Amino acid sequence: MSYKRVTLSQFLMEGQHRYGGSGTLTSLLTDIRTTCKMISHEVNRGAMAGNMGVAGTENVQGEEQKKLDVLANDIFLHMTAQSGNYAAMASEELEDVHVVHGSAGRYLLLFDPLDGSSNIDINIAVGSVFSILRLPDGASGETLESFLQPGVKQVAAGYAIYGSSTMLVLTTGHGVNGFTLDQNIGVFVLTHPNMRIPEDASEFAINASRARFWEPPVKRYIDECLAGAEGPRGRDFNMRWVAAMVAEVHRILCRGGVFMYPVDDKNTKQGGKLRLMYEANPMAFIVEQAGGRAITGQDRILDINPTGLHQRVGVILGSKNEVDRLERYHQDYEATAGKAEV
């Protein structure tokens, strides 16, 4: 019995030939691969390396940092700067742009070094999320404006999930593929080719503790799901909540469903909870490339013109038919509210 394993390096090289690439993208993603392997190692060591617990500092978002948040951020900055592929970077953990001095790179990297860090100390899946943009012609990586590009401009995006195994899931605009890290030889191997999200699903993920703040379209959708087979949907739904976007999106890629962290009455002044540049855009790119949809409520996430590095938005993504339904509910509500104001 023949046994052929396709490594991430082989996959990227084949893609380079297939789509006429220059090889630069392969080098960009090689940097990411090495970075995620190092973070995976540190996450797996956990308490044995003294990596658990809080760091005693806050990030730019005003959130308490875990020790692994800081370490993962440092690894990203150091490992992806060495090759000179990136002119500059932006991190969820940093307030300003991080310029790679001496680099002639023509690409920009945005990343959330460790998503779901509240799960670190209880050994539940966490992950890293990244997005790659081209540096606009004539622009400098030192300027904030270079980064403020809509999600449709992404060259590549992906995430690593550190769970029972470490996986790297990515898209370069030609579908979505998943690679599992073989810990014995330190190589990512293609295990989930051409990942596709089922159009219909019976699972939803939302932070139910915020139910009292939800807007009517979200409440309508959740109430119908909870009514089960006896309700208007005519079937039972399951609720899931991991409190790590990487884990939620990974589940949806593997078996469908919808993930929601919508704008609500409590976070509306901020624009939402999740960060557009580090979380919403890369995940929306992945989900759309896998046949799903990603919206804020009525608007496509990838079409948003960003106004700041740490801009927040509402996020609804996953199986196409479920997101379509949520979009209709938002449109119905807006139409009704508009009539009431007349």
Short mmCIF file of C-alpha atoms in Angstrom, two decimals:
data_model
loop_
_atom_site.label_atom_id
_atom_site.label_comp_id
_atom_site.label_asym_id
_atom_site.label_seq_id
_atom_site.Cartn_x
_atom_site.Cartn_y
_atom_site.Cartn_z
CA MET A 1 0.00 0.00 0.00
CA SER A 2 1.50 3.32 -1.13
CA TYR A 3 1.52 6.17 1.35
CA LYS A 4 2.06 9.72 0.18
CA ARG A 5 2.07 12.65 2.54
CA VAL A 6 1.97 16.19 1.24
CA THR A 7 3.84 18.62 3.47
CA LEU A 8 2.97 22.29 3.76
CA SER A 9 6.19 23.20 1.93
CA GLN A 10 5.32 20.89 -0.98
CA PHE A 11 1.78 22.21 -1.07
CA LEU A 12 2.93 25.82 -1.26
CA MET A 13 5.47 25.07 -3.98
CA GLU A 14 2.84 23.24 -6.06
CA GLY A 15 0.50 26.19 -5.61
CA GLN A 16 3.25 28.56 -6.68
CA HIS A 17 3.62 26.68 -9.97
CA ARG A 18 -0.13 26.26 -10.46
CA TYR A 19 -1.03 29.92 -9.96
CA GLY A 20 2.11 31.48 -11.39
CA GLY A 21 3.48 32.86 -8.13
CA SER A 22 6.96 34.24 -7.60
CA GLY A 23 7.76 32.23 -4.50
CA THR A 24 7.44 35.22 -2.17
CA LEU A 25 4.15 33.96 -0.73
CA THR A 26 5.77 30.61 0.02
CA SER A 27 8.45 32.44 1.98
CA LEU A 28 5.86 34.57 3.80
CA LEU A 29 3.94 31.52 4.93
CA THR A 30 7.11 29.65 5.84
CA ASP A 31 7.77 32.38 8.42
CA ILE A 32 4.26 31.86 9.80
CA ARG A 33 4.71 28.09 9.89
CA THR A 34 7.88 28.35 11.98
CA THR A 35 6.26 30.90 14.31
CA CYS A 36 3.22 28.70 14.96
CA LYS A 37 5.41 25.67 15.64
CA MET A 38 7.29 27.62 18.30
CA ILE A 39 4.10 28.91 19.92
CA SER A 40 2.64 25.40 19.87
CA HIS A 41 5.72 24.17 21.74
CA GLU A 42 5.33 26.85 24.42
CA VAL A 43 1.58 26.23 24.80
CA ASN A 44 2.17 22.48 25.19
CA ARG A 45 4.83 23.04 27.85
CA GLY A 46 2.35 25.10 29.87
CA ALA A 47 2.89 25.03 33.60
CA MET A 48 6.09 22.99 33.26
CA ALA A 49 7.77 26.05 31.72
CA GLY A 50 6.11 28.56 34.02
CA ASN A 51 3.97 29.87 31.16
CA MET A 52 0.64 29.81 32.98
CA GLY A 53 -1.07 32.68 34.75
CA VAL A 54 -1.24 36.42 34.24
CA ALA A 55 1.64 38.65 33.22
CA GLY A 56 0.56 41.57 35.40
CA THR A 57 0.16 43.88 32.40
CA GLU A 58 -2.62 45.06 30.09
CA ASN A 59 -2.64 45.23 26.29
CA VAL A 60 -3.76 48.20 24.21
CA GLN A 61 -7.34 46.98 24.51
CA GLY A 62 -7.20 47.33 28.30
CA GLU A 63 -7.36 43.56 28.70
CA GLU A 64 -5.30 41.65 31.23
CA GLN A 65 -2.46 39.82 29.51
CA LYS A 66 -1.51 36.23 30.18
CA LYS A 67 2.16 35.25 30.21
CA LEU A 68 1.62 33.30 27.00
CA ASP A 69 0.00 36.35 25.34
CA VAL A 70 3.24 38.26 25.80
CA LEU A 71 5.46 35.35 24.82
CA ALA A 72 3.45 34.52 21.69
CA ASN A 73 3.53 38.17 20.62
CA ASP A 74 7.31 38.31 21.04
CA ILE A 75 7.73 35.11 19.02
CA PHE A 76 5.61 36.49 16.18
CA LEU A 77 7.55 39.77 16.06
CA HIS A 78 10.96 38.09 16.16
CA MET A 79 10.46 35.07 13.89
CA THR A 80 8.57 36.84 11.11
CA ALA A 81 11.02 39.75 10.97
CA GLN A 82 14.17 37.73 10.30
CA SER A 83 13.53 36.93 6.63
CA GLY A 84 12.87 40.54 5.64
CA ASN A 85 9.62 39.65 3.87
CA TYR A 86 7.51 42.03 5.93
CA ALA A 87 7.91 45.80 5.89
CA ALA A 88 5.86 46.20 9.06
CA MET A 89 3.49 44.39 11.40
CA ALA A 90 0.51 45.13 13.58
CA SER A 91 -0.56 43.08 16.59
CA GLU A 92 -3.65 43.02 18.75
CA GLU A 93 -1.28 43.33 21.69
CA LEU A 94 0.47 46.50 20.46
CA GLU A 95 -0.91 50.01 20.16
CA ASP A 96 1.07 51.13 17.12
CA VAL A 97 2.60 49.74 13.95
CA HIS A 98 5.77 47.69 14.46
CA VAL A 99 8.25 48.61 11.69
CA VAL A 100 10.81 46.02 10.56
CA HIS A 101 13.86 48.26 10.18
CA GLY A 102 16.17 47.44 7.30
CA SER A 103 13.57 45.30 5.53
CA ALA A 104 12.86 45.69 1.82
CA GLY A 105 9.72 43.58 2.15
CA ARG A 106 6.56 44.58 0.32
CA TYR A 107 4.07 42.90 2.63
CA LEU A 108 2.31 43.72 5.88
CA LEU A 109 1.44 41.24 8.62
CA LEU A 110 -1.42 41.58 11.11
CA PHE A 111 -1.93 39.02 13.85
CA ASP A 112 -3.61 38.02 17.06
CA PRO A 113 -0.76 36.03 18.66
CA LEU A 114 -2.93 34.01 21.04
CA ASP A 115 -6.69 33.99 20.61
CA GLY A 116 -8.78 32.67 23.49
CA SER A 117 -6.15 33.28 26.15
CA SER A 118 -8.79 33.02 28.90
CA ASN A 119 -8.63 29.26 28.18
CA ILE A 120 -4.89 28.92 28.68
CA ASP A 121 -4.95 27.95 32.35
CA ILE A 122 -7.70 25.33 31.89
CA ASN A 123 -6.12 23.44 28.97
CA ILE A 124 -8.77 24.26 26.35
CA ALA A 125 -7.91 25.02 22.72
CA VAL A 126 -6.36 28.38 21.91
CA GLY A 127 -4.89 29.65 18.65
CA SER A 128 -3.13 32.27 16.56
CA VAL A 129 -4.74 34.26 13.73
CA PHE A 130 -2.94 36.10 10.93
CA SER A 131 -3.62 38.23 7.87
CA ILE A 132 -1.22 39.27 5.09
CA LEU A 133 -1.60 42.43 2.97
CA ARG A 134 0.50 43.92 0.20
CA LEU A 135 2.24 47.18 0.97
CA PRO A 136 0.57 49.68 -1.39
CA ASP A 137 2.79 51.08 -4.16
CA GLY A 138 4.64 54.15 -3.01
CA ALA A 139 3.55 53.63 0.60
CA SER A 140 5.68 53.19 3.69
CA GLY A 141 5.25 50.44 6.25
CA GLU A 142 5.75 53.06 8.93
CA THR A 143 2.36 54.66 8.25
CA LEU A 144 -0.90 53.51 9.75
CA GLU A 145 -2.70 54.23 6.47
CA SER A 146 -0.80 51.43 4.72
CA PHE A 147 -2.60 48.90 6.93
CA LEU A 148 -6.10 50.34 6.54
CA GLN A 149 -7.17 48.16 3.64
CA PRO A 150 -10.50 46.31 3.36
CA GLY A 151 -10.47 42.54 3.88
CA VAL A 152 -10.90 41.86 0.15
CA LYS A 153 -7.30 43.04 -0.26
CA GLN A 154 -5.87 40.18 1.82
CA VAL A 155 -3.24 38.09 0.07
CA ALA A 156 -3.50 35.25 2.57
CA ALA A 157 -5.00 34.52 5.96
CA GLY A 158 -5.08 31.66 8.38
CA TYR A 159 -4.99 30.41 11.91
CA ALA A 160 -3.20 27.85 14.02
CA ILE A 161 -5.19 25.92 16.60
CA TYR A 162 -3.36 24.43 19.57
CA GLY A 163 -5.59 21.63 20.83
CA SER A 164 -5.37 17.84 20.98
CA SER A 165 -3.18 18.32 17.92
CA THR A 166 -1.74 21.47 16.36
CA MET A 167 -3.25 22.45 13.02
CA LEU A 168 -2.51 25.27 10.59
CA VAL A 169 -5.48 26.25 8.41
CA LEU A 170 -4.93 28.77 5.63
CA THR A 171 -6.16 30.31 2.41
CA THR A 172 -4.36 32.20 -0.34
CA GLY A 173 -7.60 32.88 -2.18
CA HIS A 174 -7.82 29.43 -3.75
CA GLY A 175 -9.84 27.49 -1.19
CA VAL A 176 -9.00 26.45 2.37
CA ASN A 177 -6.66 23.68 3.45
CA GLY A 178 -5.72 22.29 6.84
CA PHE A 179 -2.34 20.91 7.90
CA THR A 180 -1.64 18.90 11.05
CA LEU A 181 1.72 19.13 12.80
CA ASP A 182 3.52 15.79 13.00
CA GLN A 183 5.25 16.31 16.34
CA ASN A 184 7.71 13.48 15.70
CA ILE A 185 9.35 15.13 12.70
CA GLY A 186 8.22 18.75 13.13
CA VAL A 187 6.43 18.97 9.79
CA PHE A 188 2.94 20.20 8.89
CA VAL A 189 1.15 17.60 6.75
CA LEU A 190 -1.95 18.15 4.61
CA THR A 191 -4.78 16.35 6.41
CA HIS A 192 -7.84 18.45 5.55
CA PRO A 193 -7.74 19.32 1.83
CA ASN A 194 -10.30 21.69 0.30
CA MET A 195 -12.29 22.33 3.47
CA ARG A 196 -15.94 23.24 2.79
CA ILE A 197 -18.62 24.48 5.15
CA PRO A 198 -22.02 22.75 4.79
CA GLU A 199 -24.70 25.25 3.69
CA ASP A 200 -27.14 24.01 6.33
CA ALA A 201 -26.39 23.34 9.97
CA SER A 202 -28.01 22.70 13.34
CA GLU A 203 -25.38 24.22 15.65
CA PHE A 204 -24.90 27.78 16.77
CA ALA A 205 -22.31 29.44 18.99
CA ILE A 206 -23.00 32.61 20.95
CA ASN A 207 -22.23 34.01 24.38
CA ALA A 208 -25.65 33.46 25.95
CA SER A 209 -24.73 35.46 29.06
CA ARG A 210 -25.24 38.59 26.92
CA ALA A 211 -28.80 37.65 25.90
CA ARG A 212 -30.30 40.63 27.72
CA PHE A 213 -28.27 42.97 25.46
CA TRP A 214 -29.03 41.32 22.10
CA GLU A 215 -30.72 43.24 19.33
CA PRO A 216 -34.14 41.92 18.17
CA PRO A 217 -32.86 40.12 15.01
CA VAL A 218 -30.37 38.07 17.02
CA LYS A 219 -32.91 37.32 19.74
CA ARG A 220 -35.43 36.23 17.10
CA TYR A 221 -32.94 33.82 15.55
CA ILE A 222 -31.81 32.30 18.86
CA ASP A 223 -35.37 31.96 20.17
CA GLU A 224 -36.32 30.03 17.02
CA CYS A 225 -33.32 27.72 17.43
CA LEU A 226 -34.13 27.10 21.09
CA ALA A 227 -37.75 26.26 20.24
CA GLY A 228 -36.42 23.17 18.48
CA ALA A 229 -38.53 20.73 16.51
CA GLU A 230 -41.73 22.24 17.92
CA GLY A 231 -40.77 25.75 16.78
CA PRO A 232 -40.78 27.51 13.41
CA ARG A 233 -37.48 25.91 12.32
CA GLY A 234 -38.93 22.43 12.71
CA ARG A 235 -35.73 20.85 14.01
CA ASP A 236 -33.53 20.78 17.11
CA PHE A 237 -30.35 22.86 17.40
CA ASN A 238 -27.31 22.46 19.63
CA MET A 239 -25.48 25.39 21.23
CA ARG A 240 -21.68 25.44 21.50
CA TRP A 241 -19.40 28.02 23.14
CA VAL A 242 -15.63 27.66 23.59
CA ALA A 243 -14.78 31.35 24.15
CA ALA A 244 -12.01 31.16 21.54
CA MET A 245 -12.84 32.31 18.01
CA VAL A 246 -10.24 29.98 16.51
CA ALA A 247 -11.95 26.94 18.04
CA GLU A 248 -15.41 28.14 17.01
CA VAL A 249 -14.41 28.74 13.38
CA HIS A 250 -12.51 25.45 13.22
CA ARG A 251 -15.58 23.53 14.31
CA ILE A 252 -17.67 25.32 11.69
CA LEU A 253 -15.13 24.50 8.97
CA CYS A 254 -15.23 20.83 9.96
CA ARG A 255 -18.99 20.33 10.38
CA GLY A 256 -20.90 23.56 9.79
CA GLY A 257 -22.77 25.94 12.07
CA VAL A 258 -22.89 29.63 12.80
CA PHE A 259 -20.75 31.74 15.14
CA MET A 260 -22.04 35.07 16.46
CA TYR A 261 -20.52 37.87 18.47
CA PRO A 262 -22.92 40.58 17.33
CA VAL A 263 -23.16 44.25 18.15
CA ASP A 264 -25.44 44.52 21.17
CA ASP A 265 -26.72 47.20 23.52
CA LYS A 266 -23.64 46.92 25.71
CA ASN A 267 -20.86 47.01 23.11
CA THR A 268 -22.48 49.19 20.45
CA LYS A 269 -20.43 52.28 21.39
CA GLN A 270 -17.26 50.30 20.67
CA GLY A 271 -18.67 49.03 17.38
CA GLY A 272 -18.74 45.45 18.62
CA LYS A 273 -16.44 43.05 20.45
CA LEU A 274 -14.09 41.47 17.90
CA ARG A 275 -11.28 43.26 16.10
CA LEU A 276 -11.76 43.80 12.39
CA MET A 277 -8.11 43.64 11.35
CA TYR A 278 -6.87 40.78 13.54
CA GLU A 279 -9.92 38.52 13.85
CA ALA A 280 -12.92 39.39 11.69
CA ASN A 281 -11.14 39.97 8.37
CA PRO A 282 -8.89 36.88 8.33
CA MET A 283 -11.69 34.62 9.57
CA ALA A 284 -14.16 36.09 7.06
CA PHE A 285 -11.67 35.43 4.25
CA ILE A 286 -11.27 31.81 5.35
CA VAL A 287 -15.01 31.24 5.80
CA GLU A 288 -15.92 32.71 2.41
CA GLN A 289 -13.21 30.67 0.69
CA ALA A 290 -14.78 27.57 2.28
CA GLY A 291 -18.24 28.38 0.92
CA GLY A 292 -19.66 30.16 3.96
CA ARG A 293 -20.55 33.78 4.63
CA ALA A 294 -19.39 36.44 7.10
CA ILE A 295 -21.35 39.61 7.90
CA THR A 296 -21.70 42.21 10.63
CA GLY A 297 -25.49 41.92 10.48
CA GLN A 298 -26.29 43.45 7.13
CA ASP A 299 -22.83 44.25 5.74
CA ARG A 300 -20.20 41.91 4.31
CA ILE A 301 -17.20 42.04 6.63
CA LEU A 302 -14.62 41.93 3.83
CA ASP A 303 -16.06 45.10 2.26
CA ILE A 304 -15.57 47.28 5.36
CA ASN A 305 -13.11 50.15 4.91
CA PRO A 306 -11.19 50.20 8.21
CA THR A 307 -10.64 53.42 10.12
CA GLY A 308 -8.19 52.17 12.75
CA LEU A 309 -5.88 49.29 13.64
CA HIS A 310 -8.00 48.24 16.60
CA GLN A 311 -11.45 48.86 15.13
CA ARG A 312 -14.16 46.53 16.43
CA VAL A 313 -17.13 45.08 14.55
CA GLY A 314 -20.01 42.70 15.05
CA VAL A 315 -19.39 39.24 13.61
CA ILE A 316 -21.83 36.64 12.26
CA LEU A 317 -20.23 33.90 10.17
CA GLY A 318 -20.61 30.28 9.14
CA SER A 319 -22.97 28.15 7.07
CA LYS A 320 -24.40 30.11 4.16
CA ASN A 321 -28.10 29.43 4.69
CA GLU A 322 -27.96 30.27 8.40
CA VAL A 323 -26.10 33.53 7.78
CA ASP A 324 -28.54 34.36 4.98
CA ARG A 325 -31.39 33.94 7.46
CA LEU A 326 -29.73 36.19 10.04
CA GLU A 327 -29.13 38.81 7.36
CA ARG A 328 -32.84 38.73 6.42
CA TYR A 329 -33.82 39.15 10.07
CA HIS A 330 -31.60 42.23 10.34
CA GLN A 331 -33.06 43.65 7.13
CA ASP A 332 -36.62 42.98 8.35
CA TYR A 333 -35.87 44.72 11.64
CA GLU A 334 -34.27 47.75 9.98
CA ALA A 335 -37.23 48.07 7.61
CA THR A 336 -39.69 47.89 10.50
CA ALA A 337 -37.71 50.34 12.60
CA GLY A 338 -37.52 52.73 9.66
CA LYS A 339 -41.29 52.70 9.20
CA ALA A 340 -41.81 53.29 12.91
CA GLU A 341 -39.69 56.44 12.74
CA VAL A 342 -41.72 57.95 9.88
#
